Coordinates of C-alpha atoms in Angstrom, one line a residue:
X1 CA -70.0 -132.6 -53.6
X2 CA -68.9 -135.1 -51.0
X3 CA -67.7 -138.5 -51.1
X4 CA -66.8 -140.9 -49.1
X5 CA -64.6 -143.6 -49.6
X6 CA -66.3 -146.2 -51.8
X7 CA -65.6 -148.8 -54.3
X8 CA -66.4 -148.1 -57.1
X9 CA -69.2 -150.9 -57.9
X10 CA -70.3 -148.7 -55.1
X11 CA -71.4 -145.4 -54.5
X12 CA -69.3 -142.1 -55.3
X13 CA -70.0 -140.8 -52.0
X14 CA -67.8 -143.2 -51.1
X15 CA -67.7 -143.8 -47.2
X16 CA -69.3 -145.1 -43.9
X17 CA -71.3 -147.0 -46.0
X18 CA -70.0 -149.3 -47.9
X19 CA -69.8 -147.3 -50.4
X20 CA -66.4 -146.8 -53.3
X21 CA -66.6 -144.2 -55.8
X22 CA -67.4 -140.6 -54.1
X23 CA -66.5 -139.9 -51.5
X24 CA -67.6 -136.5 -49.6
X25 CA -68.7 -136.2 -46.1
X26 CA -72.2 -135.0 -46.7
X27 CA -73.0 -137.3 -49.9
X28 CA -73.8 -140.3 -48.3
X29 CA -75.0 -142.0 -51.0
X30 CA -75.2 -145.4 -50.0
X31 CA -77.8 -146.7 -51.5
X32 CA -78.9 -147.7 -47.7
X33 CA -80.0 -144.1 -47.8
X34 CA -81.9 -144.4 -50.9
X35 CA -86.1 -143.9 -50.7
X36 CA -87.7 -145.3 -54.1
X37 CA -88.6 -142.8 -56.8
X38 CA -92.1 -141.2 -57.0
X39 CA -93.5 -140.1 -60.7
X40 CA -90.1 -138.7 -62.8
X41 CA -92.3 -136.3 -63.9
X42 CA -90.8 -132.4 -65.0
X43 CA -91.7 -129.7 -62.4
X44 CA -90.7 -126.2 -61.8
X45 CA -87.8 -126.1 -59.8
X46 CA -88.3 -124.4 -56.3
X47 CA -86.5 -121.1 -57.0
X48 CA -82.6 -120.5 -55.7
X49 CA -82.2 -125.1 -55.1
X50 CA -83.1 -123.9 -51.7
X51 CA -84.7 -127.9 -49.7
X52 CA -85.8 -126.2 -46.3
X53 CA -88.5 -123.9 -46.0
X54 CA -86.6 -120.4 -45.9
X55 CA -88.0 -117.0 -45.1
X56 CA -88.9 -115.6 -49.2
X57 CA -86.6 -111.9 -48.4
X58 CA -83.2 -114.5 -48.6
X59 CA -84.9 -113.2 -52.5
X60 CA -84.7 -110.5 -52.1
X61 CA -81.9 -109.1 -52.6
X62 CA -78.0 -110.1 -54.8
X63 CA -75.5 -111.3 -52.6
X64 CA -71.7 -109.7 -54.3
X65 CA -69.3 -109.8 -51.4
X66 CA -68.4 -111.8 -47.5
X67 CA -66.0 -111.5 -46.6
X68 CA -65.3 -113.9 -42.7
X69 CA -63.5 -112.4 -40.3
X70 CA -63.0 -115.6 -37.4
X71 CA -61.4 -116.3 -34.1
X72 CA -61.5 -120.2 -33.6
X73 CA -59.6 -123.0 -31.8
X74 CA -59.0 -126.6 -33.5
X75 CA -60.4 -128.4 -30.8
X76 CA -63.2 -127.2 -30.2
X77 CA -66.5 -125.5 -32.7
X78 CA -66.6 -122.8 -30.5
X79 CA -66.6 -119.8 -33.0
X80 CA -66.6 -115.6 -32.6
X81 CA -66.2 -112.6 -34.9
X82 CA -67.8 -110.7 -38.2
X83 CA -69.1 -111.5 -41.4
X84 CA -69.1 -108.2 -43.7
X85 CA -72.0 -108.6 -46.5
X86 CA -72.0 -106.4 -49.6
X87 CA -75.4 -107.0 -51.0
X88 CA -77.9 -105.0 -54.4
X89 CA -81.0 -104.7 -53.4
X90 CA -83.5 -106.2 -55.8
X91 CA -86.5 -105.9 -54.3
X92 CA -88.6 -102.8 -54.1
X93 CA -90.0 -100.2 -50.9
X94 CA -87.0 -102.6 -48.4
X95 CA -86.6 -102.0 -45.4
X96 CA -85.2 -105.5 -43.4
X97 CA -82.4 -107.3 -44.7
X98 CA -82.3 -111.7 -43.6
X99 CA -79.2 -113.5 -43.1
X100 CA -79.7 -117.4 -41.6
X101 CA -77.8 -118.3 -39.3
X102 CA -78.4 -121.2 -36.7
X103 CA -80.2 -120.3 -33.0
X104 CA -76.7 -121.5 -30.9
X105 CA -75.2 -119.2 -32.5
X106 CA -75.9 -115.2 -31.2
X107 CA -75.7 -112.3 -32.7
X108 CA -73.8 -109.3 -31.2
X109 CA -74.1 -106.5 -33.0
X110 CA -75.2 -105.7 -36.2
X111 CA -73.5 -102.0 -37.9
X112 CA -73.8 -100.0 -41.4
X113 CA -70.1 -97.9 -41.7
X114 CA -70.0 -97.2 -37.8
X115 CA -73.4 -97.2 -37.2
X116 CA -75.1 -100.1 -35.4
X117 CA -78.9 -101.8 -36.2
X118 CA -81.8 -102.9 -34.8
X119 CA -82.0 -106.7 -35.4
X120 CA -83.7 -109.5 -34.4
X121 CA -82.6 -112.8 -34.0
X122 CA -85.5 -116.0 -34.0
X123 CA -85.6 -119.8 -36.1
X124 CA -83.4 -119.3 -37.3
X125 CA -83.0 -115.4 -39.1
X126 CA -81.1 -112.4 -38.2
X127 CA -84.0 -109.7 -39.0
X128 CA -82.2 -107.0 -39.2
X129 CA -83.6 -102.8 -39.5
X130 CA -81.9 -100.8 -41.8
X131 CA -83.9 -98.7 -40.5
X132 CA -86.1 -97.1 -43.6
X133 CA -86.7 -97.4 -48.0
X134 CA -84.4 -98.9 -49.8
X135 CA -85.1 -98.2 -53.7
X136 CA -83.8 -101.4 -55.7
X137 CA -80.5 -101.2 -57.1
X138 CA -79.5 -99.7 -54.5
X139 CA -76.4 -101.4 -52.1
X140 CA -76.5 -102.5 -48.6
X141 CA -73.4 -103.1 -46.6
X142 CA -73.5 -104.4 -43.4
X143 CA -70.8 -106.0 -40.4
X144 CA -72.9 -109.2 -37.8
X145 CA -71.0 -109.8 -35.3
X146 CA -71.9 -113.7 -34.0
X147 CA -70.4 -115.3 -31.1
X148 CA -71.9 -119.2 -30.6
X149 CA -70.6 -123.0 -30.3
X150 CA -72.6 -124.7 -33.5
X151 CA -73.5 -128.7 -33.0
X152 CA -72.4 -131.1 -35.0
X153 CA -75.9 -132.5 -37.1
X154 CA -73.7 -135.6 -38.0
X155 CA -72.1 -136.2 -41.6
X156 CA -73.4 -132.6 -42.8
X157 CA -72.5 -130.6 -40.0
X158 CA -71.7 -127.2 -40.7
X159 CA -68.0 -127.1 -38.5
X160 CA -66.1 -130.2 -37.1
X161 CA -63.7 -131.0 -34.9
X162 CA -61.8 -134.2 -33.9
X163 CA -58.7 -135.4 -33.9
X164 CA -57.4 -137.2 -36.7
X165 CA -55.7 -140.7 -36.1
X166 CA -52.7 -139.4 -35.4
X167 CA -54.1 -137.4 -32.2
X168 CA -53.7 -133.9 -33.7
X169 CA -57.0 -131.6 -33.2
X170 CA -58.5 -130.7 -36.8
X171 CA -61.5 -128.0 -37.5
X172 CA -63.0 -128.0 -40.6
X173 CA -66.3 -127.1 -42.4
X174 CA -68.4 -128.8 -44.3
X175 CA -71.9 -127.1 -45.6
X176 CA -73.8 -128.9 -48.5
X177 CA -76.3 -128.7 -48.9
X178 CA -77.6 -126.6 -46.8
X179 CA -75.4 -125.7 -43.2
X180 CA -72.9 -122.3 -44.0
X181 CA -75.5 -121.4 -42.1
X182 CA -74.5 -123.1 -38.0
X183 CA -70.9 -120.8 -38.6
X184 CA -71.7 -117.6 -40.5
X185 CA -74.9 -115.6 -41.1
X186 CA -74.9 -116.0 -44.8
X187 CA -78.0 -116.5 -47.7
X188 CA -78.6 -120.0 -49.0
X189 CA -79.8 -120.0 -52.1
X190 CA -77.7 -122.0 -55.1
X191 CA -78.5 -119.3 -57.9
X192 CA -77.2 -116.5 -56.2
X193 CA -73.6 -117.0 -56.2
X194 CA -71.6 -114.0 -54.5
X195 CA -68.4 -112.7 -56.7
X196 CA -65.8 -113.1 -54.5
X197 CA -64.7 -113.9 -51.0
X198 CA -62.8 -113.1 -48.3
X199 CA -61.5 -115.8 -45.3
X200 CA -60.0 -115.0 -42.5
X201 CA -59.2 -116.5 -39.3
X202 CA -57.1 -116.4 -36.8
X203 CA -55.8 -119.5 -34.9
X204 CA -53.7 -120.7 -32.1
X205 CA -50.1 -121.0 -32.5
X206 CA -48.5 -122.7 -33.8
X207 CA -51.9 -123.8 -36.1
X208 CA -51.8 -123.4 -40.4
X209 CA -56.0 -122.7 -41.7
X210 CA -56.6 -123.3 -45.2
X211 CA -59.5 -121.1 -47.5
X212 CA -60.9 -120.2 -50.7
X213 CA -58.5 -118.8 -53.1
X214 CA -55.1 -117.6 -52.1
X215 CA -53.1 -116.5 -48.3
X216 CA -52.1 -112.7 -49.2
X217 CA -51.5 -112.7 -45.2
X218 CA -50.6 -114.4 -43.3
X219 CA -49.6 -112.2 -39.5
X220 CA -48.3 -113.1 -36.1
X221 CA -49.7 -111.4 -33.6
X222 CA -48.6 -109.3 -31.0
X223 CA -49.9 -112.6 -28.7
X224 CA -48.3 -115.3 -30.4
X225 CA -51.8 -116.1 -32.4
X226 CA -51.4 -116.1 -36.2
X227 CA -54.0 -113.6 -38.6
X228 CA -54.0 -116.0 -41.9
X229 CA -56.0 -114.0 -44.8
X230 CA -57.6 -116.0 -48.1
X231 CA -58.2 -114.0 -50.8
X232 CA -60.5 -115.5 -53.5
X233 CA -61.5 -113.4 -56.2
X234 CA -64.6 -115.8 -58.6
X235 CA -68.2 -116.5 -58.1
X236 CA -68.6 -118.3 -55.7
X237 CA -71.7 -120.3 -54.4
X238 CA -72.7 -120.2 -50.2
X239 CA -72.1 -124.4 -49.8
X240 CA -68.4 -123.7 -51.3
X241 CA -66.6 -121.2 -48.2
X242 CA -65.0 -123.1 -46.2
X243 CA -61.9 -123.6 -43.4
X244 CA -59.6 -126.2 -42.4
X245 CA -57.6 -125.3 -39.1
X246 CA -54.6 -127.7 -37.7
X247 CA -51.2 -128.4 -37.4
X248 CA -51.0 -128.9 -41.0
X249 CA -47.3 -129.1 -42.7
X250 CA -47.7 -127.9 -46.8
X251 CA -46.7 -130.1 -49.5
X252 CA -47.0 -128.0 -52.8
X253 CA -46.1 -128.1 -56.7
X254 CA -47.1 -126.3 -60.1
X255 CA -49.7 -128.4 -62.8
X256 CA -50.8 -128.5 -66.1
X257 CA -52.8 -127.2 -68.1
X258 CA -53.7 -127.5 -71.8
X259 CA -54.6 -124.9 -73.3
X260 CA -52.6 -122.6 -72.8
X261 CA -48.1 -122.5 -71.2
X262 CA -49.4 -121.4 -67.9
X263 CA -49.6 -123.7 -64.8
X264 CA -52.0 -123.9 -61.8
X265 CA -50.0 -124.2 -58.9
X266 CA -50.8 -126.6 -56.4
X267 CA -51.3 -125.9 -52.2
X268 CA -51.5 -129.3 -50.2
X269 CA -52.7 -129.5 -45.8
X270 CA -51.8 -132.2 -44.6
X271 CA -51.3 -133.5 -41.2
X272 CA -48.1 -132.6 -40.4
X273 CA -46.4 -136.4 -39.6
X274 CA -43.9 -138.2 -42.1
X275 CA -46.6 -140.8 -43.5
X276 CA -49.4 -138.2 -44.3
X277 CA -47.5 -136.8 -47.4
X278 CA -45.4 -140.3 -48.2
X279 CA -48.7 -142.1 -47.8
X280 CA -50.4 -139.9 -50.1
X281 CA -48.7 -138.3 -51.8
X282 CA -48.4 -141.0 -55.3
X283 CA -52.6 -140.6 -55.6
X284 CA -50.7 -136.1 -55.0
X285 CA -49.1 -136.2 -57.3
X286 CA -51.8 -137.1 -60.5
X287 CA -53.6 -134.0 -59.6
X288 CA -50.4 -132.6 -62.8
X289 CA -52.3 -135.5 -65.2
X290 CA -55.8 -135.0 -63.9
X291 CA -55.2 -131.3 -64.3
X292 CA -53.6 -131.9 -67.8
X293 CA -56.1 -134.3 -68.6
X294 CA -59.3 -132.4 -67.8
X295 CA -58.3 -129.2 -69.5
X296 CA -58.0 -130.5 -72.4
X297 CA -61.5 -132.2 -73.1
X298 CA -63.4 -129.8 -70.2
X299 CA -61.4 -126.4 -71.4
X300 CA -58.5 -125.2 -69.0
X301 CA -59.1 -125.3 -65.4
X302 CA -61.6 -123.1 -63.7
X303 CA -60.1 -121.5 -61.0
X304 CA -55.9 -121.2 -62.1
X305 CA -55.7 -117.6 -61.4
X306 CA -55.5 -118.2 -57.5
X307 CA -54.7 -122.3 -57.1
X308 CA -55.8 -126.0 -56.3
X309 CA -55.4 -127.3 -53.5
X310 CA -55.7 -129.8 -50.5
X311 CA -56.5 -130.0 -47.2
X312 CA -56.4 -132.5 -45.1
X313 CA -60.2 -133.5 -42.4
X314 CA -60.3 -136.5 -40.6
X315 CA -64.4 -137.2 -42.7
X316 CA -65.0 -140.3 -44.7
X317 CA -64.7 -139.2 -47.6
X318 CA -64.7 -135.5 -49.5
X319 CA -65.6 -131.9 -50.4
X320 CA -65.0 -129.5 -53.0
X321 CA -64.8 -126.4 -51.3
X322 CA -63.7 -124.3 -54.5
X323 CA -60.1 -123.8 -55.3
X324 CA -59.7 -126.7 -51.7
X325 CA -61.5 -130.0 -51.0
X326 CA -61.1 -130.8 -47.8
X327 CA -60.2 -134.4 -48.8
X328 CA -60.8 -138.0 -45.8
X329 CA -58.5 -139.3 -47.5
X330 CA -56.3 -139.5 -51.0
X331 CA -57.9 -142.0 -54.0
X332 CA -57.4 -141.4 -56.8
X333 CA -61.1 -141.9 -58.8
X334 CA -62.2 -139.1 -54.8
X335 CA -59.4 -137.1 -56.1
X336 CA -60.3 -137.0 -59.5
X337 CA -63.9 -136.0 -58.7
X338 CA -63.0 -133.4 -56.6
X339 CA -60.8 -131.6 -58.6
X340 CA -63.7 -132.1 -61.6
X341 CA -65.8 -130.6 -59.2
X342 CA -64.4 -127.4 -60.4
X343 CA -65.4 -127.3 -63.5
X344 CA -68.8 -129.1 -62.8
X345 CA -70.1 -128.4 -59.1
X346 CA -67.3 -125.0 -58.8
X347 CA -68.3 -123.0 -61.7
X348 CA -71.2 -124.9 -63.2
X349 CA -73.7 -125.2 -60.3
X350 CA -76.5 -126.9 -60.3
X351 CA -79.4 -124.6 -60.2
X352 CA -81.9 -126.4 -58.4
X353 CA -81.3 -129.3 -55.5
X354 CA -83.0 -131.8 -58.7
X355 CA -80.3 -131.1 -60.8
X356 CA -77.7 -132.4 -58.4
X357 CA -76.4 -134.2 -61.9
X358 CA -74.7 -131.8 -62.6
X359 CA -72.3 -131.7 -60.1
X360 CA -71.9 -135.1 -59.2
X361 CA -72.8 -137.1 -61.8
X362 CA -70.6 -135.0 -64.2
X363 CA -68.1 -135.2 -61.5
X364 CA -68.0 -139.3 -61.3
X365 CA -67.3 -139.1 -65.0
X366 CA -64.4 -136.8 -64.6
X367 CA -63.3 -140.1 -62.3
X368 CA -64.4 -142.1 -65.4
X369 CA -61.7 -140.1 -67.9
X370 CA -59.2 -139.8 -65.6
X371 CA -58.5 -143.9 -66.0
X372 CA -59.1 -144.2 -70.0
X373 CA -56.9 -141.3 -70.4
X374 CA -54.1 -141.8 -66.9
X375 CA -54.6 -145.4 -66.5
X376 CA -56.5 -146.5 -69.5
X377 CA -59.4 -148.3 -71.4
X378 CA -58.9 -151.4 -70.2
X379 CA -58.8 -150.0 -66.0
X380 CA -61.9 -147.3 -67.5
X381 CA -63.8 -150.4 -68.2
X382 CA -63.8 -151.9 -66.1
X383 CA -65.2 -148.7 -63.3
X384 CA -68.1 -148.7 -66.3
X385 CA -68.5 -151.9 -65.7
X386 CA -68.6 -152.0 -61.5
X387 CA -70.6 -148.3 -62.1
X388 CA -73.4 -150.6 -63.7
X389 CA -73.9 -153.2 -61.5
X390 CA -74.1 -150.9 -58.9
X391 CA -76.5 -148.8 -60.9
X392 CA -78.5 -151.6 -62.4
X393 CA -79.2 -153.0 -57.7
X394 CA -82.0 -151.7 -57.5
X395 CA -84.8 -151.6 -60.9
X396 CA -85.5 -148.0 -60.1
X397 CA -84.8 -144.1 -59.4
X398 CA -84.1 -141.2 -62.5
X399 CA -81.5 -139.4 -61.9
X400 CA -83.7 -135.7 -61.3
X401 CA -85.1 -135.6 -58.2
X402 CA -88.5 -134.8 -58.1
X403 CA -89.5 -132.2 -56.2
X404 CA -91.2 -134.6 -53.3
X405 CA -88.1 -135.4 -53.2
X406 CA -85.9 -133.2 -52.8
X407 CA -85.5 -132.5 -48.9
X408 CA -84.5 -135.7 -48.4
X409 CA -80.6 -135.2 -48.2
X410 CA -80.2 -138.8 -48.5
X411 CA -82.3 -139.1 -51.4
X412 CA -80.7 -136.0 -53.6
X413 CA -76.6 -137.6 -52.8
X414 CA -77.6 -141.3 -53.6
X415 CA -75.0 -142.8 -54.7
X416 CA -76.7 -144.9 -57.5
X417 CA -78.2 -142.5 -59.2
X418 CA -77.0 -138.9 -58.6
X419 CA -73.1 -140.1 -58.1
X420 CA -72.8 -144.2 -60.1
X421 CA -76.5 -143.9 -62.8
X422 CA -75.3 -140.3 -64.2
X423 CA -72.3 -141.1 -64.7
X424 CA -73.2 -143.7 -66.7
X425 CA -75.4 -141.9 -68.8
X426 CA -73.0 -139.6 -69.9
X427 CA -71.2 -141.8 -71.6
X428 CA -74.2 -143.4 -72.6
X429 CA -75.3 -139.9 -74.3
X430 CA -71.1 -140.3 -75.8
X431 CA -72.4 -143.5 -77.0
X432 CA -75.1 -142.4 -78.8
X433 CA -73.1 -138.8 -80.8
X434 CA -70.0 -141.4 -81.7
X435 CA -68.4 -138.8 -82.2
X436 CA -65.5 -137.8 -78.8
X437 CA -64.5 -134.6 -80.6
X438 CA -68.4 -133.9 -80.4
X439 CA -69.3 -134.7 -77.5
X440 CA -66.3 -132.7 -75.8
X441 CA -67.2 -129.6 -77.6
X442 CA -70.4 -129.9 -75.9
X443 CA -68.4 -130.5 -72.4
X444 CA -66.7 -127.5 -72.4
X445 CA -69.0 -125.0 -73.8
X446 CA -71.1 -125.4 -71.2
X447 CA -68.0 -124.7 -68.6
X448 CA -68.6 -121.6 -71.8
X449 CA -71.6 -120.9 -71.4
X450 CA -72.3 -121.7 -68.0
X451 CA -69.1 -120.4 -66.6
X452 CA -69.5 -118.8 -62.7
X453 CA -72.9 -119.8 -62.6
X454 CA -76.1 -121.9 -62.5
X455 CA -77.5 -124.6 -65.2
X456 CA -80.3 -127.6 -65.4
X457 CA -79.9 -131.2 -66.7
X458 CA -82.6 -128.9 -69.5
X459 CA -80.0 -127.0 -69.9
X460 CA -77.5 -129.3 -71.1
X461 CA -79.8 -131.3 -73.2
X462 CA -80.2 -127.9 -74.5
X463 CA -76.5 -127.8 -75.0
X464 CA -76.1 -131.3 -76.3
X465 CA -79.5 -130.0 -79.5
X466 CA -76.9 -126.6 -80.0
X467 CA -74.4 -128.8 -81.4
X468 CA -76.0 -131.4 -83.3
X469 CA -78.4 -129.7 -84.7
X470 CA -80.7 -133.2 -83.5
X471 CA -83.9 -133.3 -80.8
X472 CA -82.4 -134.9 -77.9
X473 CA -85.8 -135.0 -75.2
X474 CA -85.9 -138.7 -76.2
X475 CA -82.9 -139.9 -74.5
X476 CA -83.3 -137.2 -71.3
X477 CA -87.2 -138.3 -71.0
X478 CA -86.4 -141.9 -70.4
X479 CA -82.4 -141.3 -69.4
X480 CA -82.3 -138.8 -67.3
X481 CA -86.2 -138.2 -66.2
X482 CA -87.0 -141.2 -66.4
X483 CA -86.2 -144.8 -64.1
X484 CA -84.1 -147.6 -64.3
X485 CA -83.3 -149.5 -68.0
X486 CA -83.4 -151.8 -70.9
X487 CA -83.9 -155.9 -70.6
X488 CA -82.4 -157.0 -74.3
X489 CA -83.4 -160.1 -75.9
X490 CA -81.3 -160.2 -78.7
X491 CA -81.7 -163.6 -81.5
X492 CA -79.6 -163.8 -84.7
X493 CA -79.1 -166.4 -87.9
X494 CA -78.2 -165.7 -90.9
X495 CA -80.5 -166.5 -94.3
X496 CA -80.2 -166.2 -97.8
X497 CA -76.7 -163.7 -97.7
X498 CA -78.6 -161.6 -94.8
X499 CA -77.4 -161.6 -90.8
X500 CA -80.9 -161.1 -89.4
X501 CA -80.6 -159.2 -85.3
X502 CA -84.4 -159.8 -84.2
X503 CA -84.5 -157.0 -80.5
X504 CA -87.6 -157.4 -78.3
X505 CA -86.9 -155.1 -75.3
X506 CA -88.6 -154.8 -71.7
X507 CA -87.6 -152.3 -68.6
X508 CA -87.0 -152.7 -65.0
X509 CA -89.3 -150.4 -64.3
X510 CA -92.5 -148.7 -66.0
X511 CA -91.2 -145.3 -66.6
X512 CA -90.5 -145.7 -68.7
X513 CA -91.6 -148.3 -70.8
X514 CA -89.3 -147.9 -73.7
X515 CA -86.0 -147.3 -74.2
X516 CA -85.5 -146.3 -77.4
X517 CA -81.4 -146.3 -78.8
X518 CA -78.6 -147.9 -80.7
X519 CA -77.4 -151.4 -79.8
X520 CA -74.1 -151.1 -81.6
X521 CA -73.1 -155.8 -82.6
X522 CA -68.9 -156.9 -83.7
X523 CA -69.4 -159.8 -86.4
X524 CA -67.1 -162.3 -86.6
X525 CA -66.2 -163.6 -89.5
X526 CA -63.6 -165.4 -90.3
X527 CA -60.3 -163.5 -90.5
X528 CA -62.7 -161.0 -89.9
X529 CA -64.5 -158.5 -87.1
X530 CA -66.8 -155.9 -88.1
X531 CA -68.5 -153.3 -86.5
X532 CA -72.1 -152.4 -87.0
X533 CA -74.7 -149.6 -84.9
X534 CA -78.4 -150.0 -85.5
X535 CA -81.4 -148.1 -84.0
X536 CA -83.5 -150.1 -82.5
X537 CA -87.1 -147.5 -81.7
X538 CA -89.7 -149.5 -81.7
X539 CA -90.3 -153.2 -78.6
X540 CA -90.0 -155.7 -80.5
X541 CA -87.8 -154.4 -84.6
X542 CA -85.7 -156.4 -86.6
X543 CA -83.0 -155.8 -88.4
X544 CA -81.7 -157.3 -91.5
X545 CA -78.0 -157.2 -92.5
X546 CA -76.0 -157.5 -96.0
X547 CA -73.2 -160.7 -95.3
X548 CA -71.8 -162.8 -97.3
X549 CA -69.7 -164.7 -94.9
X550 CA -70.8 -167.2 -92.7
X551 CA -70.5 -165.4 -89.5
X552 CA -69.0 -167.5 -86.9
X553 CA -70.4 -165.3 -84.0
X554 CA -72.2 -162.2 -82.6
X555 CA -71.0 -159.2 -79.8
X556 CA -73.5 -157.1 -78.4
X557 CA -72.1 -154.0 -76.7
X558 CA -68.9 -154.9 -77.3
X559 CA -66.3 -152.1 -75.3
X560 CA -69.8 -152.5 -72.8
X561 CA -70.5 -148.7 -73.1
X562 CA -74.5 -149.4 -72.8
X563 CA -76.4 -149.5 -69.4
X564 CA -78.8 -152.4 -69.6
X565 CA -79.2 -156.3 -69.3
X566 CA -79.5 -158.6 -72.3
X567 CA -79.5 -162.3 -73.5
X568 CA -78.3 -163.2 -76.8
X569 CA -78.6 -166.2 -78.5
X570 CA -75.3 -167.4 -80.0
X571 CA -77.7 -170.1 -82.6
X572 CA -77.0 -169.7 -86.5
X573 CA -79.7 -171.4 -86.8
X574 CA -82.0 -170.9 -89.3
X575 CA -84.1 -172.4 -87.7
X576 CA -84.4 -169.2 -85.2
X577 CA -86.0 -167.3 -89.1
X578 CA -89.0 -168.9 -87.1
X579 CA -89.0 -166.6 -84.2
X580 CA -92.9 -165.2 -83.3
X581 CA -93.6 -161.9 -84.4
X582 CA -95.7 -161.5 -80.7
X583 CA -93.8 -162.0 -77.3
X584 CA -95.3 -162.4 -73.5
X585 CA -93.4 -161.7 -70.0

């Protein structure tokens, strides 16, 4: 979702509140917005993943198509036009069809073909009388005409307009998690993706309009206005439909895929000033290696038949609108993050807002992977170090969003937990699996299994188990549903040709009370160095390793993969053999 400008040490929503990693306008993930976590036990997800009270009749149909035909002016949020909705009825004897739309926008007519339908509008619901009861399996094809001026509702506003600092007006949308209803009538349910979407945007002369899919036609009308007709044929979640309008310039190129000889069209809409391209070209061009790397690791870019691109807007971060990310600025990490969302968030979408990890944690890890395979391991290691520091800045909080907190958008898009800890536990899982080929085959297969659909954290856990033939419930219970991180006290000594390692563990939070997992050490003895891996499954555990050489140094977690705090004794004193078996903290 959105990233606001953060530094890696802060949050991924990177933006206004001192975050530093991923940012989308809506995603204010600064820790300042984090609420304390309650018991993170598994709960049933809300139907469709909504986070506010909805009319239950939105679940009586399956959206097949949205067709938006809008008239806009970039200096105002005033909007008018129509939206065509095609849907399959799933509830028998359905007479009343409902769509969500804020009351600031007024519906003037609803038609089926050329036949007007009766309707009412109140409490952000448009109730349409179809005239008779319709059986399940039947298609409904209606068009809703409306106009109004939605009022901005903070950083999560559905539609906003602002000057970009260069004096140009920019109109853009940002609908996640539930503000698509601010600018078009729709159904805001995560697990009901429309099969396709057309977005036609009529602008004043001199403006360009960017949206999802491909620009199939651009027409100058008799009065000088310009009609832009965008069409996308991939399934799309309601909050990923978008538009951005300004006097843009285009900067376009192609980026390679990894598993085919095809390439992806990269279409960028930038402010129409020389410095806009000059200042951002280097990071925009990084899309080429990023596209190749992520396609190699996760499977080819899911929307390759259409495009990827960016639309510049004066927002604090960015938002991964499908095939056209809206960008407040271009940095390496945020550019990687929004691209990564097209695998995790857009192609595979979280099934409920409780499982926002599927979107934000995975896309944040896309930043790490882009650094690892493009900038180098040292850059990636520094990123993860700062992420770990941010996660450990507070002792509690789970990546999974408990149902009692799912109505708090700032808890959902919390940078420390949903973004940074989400990325950290993926890296921790990679460390536990200890086989990169296997780890990335899991991530790619997860894309294949849930393509064009939605998934939960439990779905990902099952995918891991299917590939490894092991039970990973322990891992997800402690890292995904649990809170905090382990704290180790490690002592080591040598005795009679053996290296003795004693590890005692406490935790930063109460749930879980213990983190099972692998411990990795580097043993330095003379001119040799070797890596050993031990599995700790008790709070106090002692290990012995056969070794004849004198150990000069023992390093704990030399790769920095583990999310933890620790104290390691550097003494090779035989007196350490008398360490107590019971430790009190």
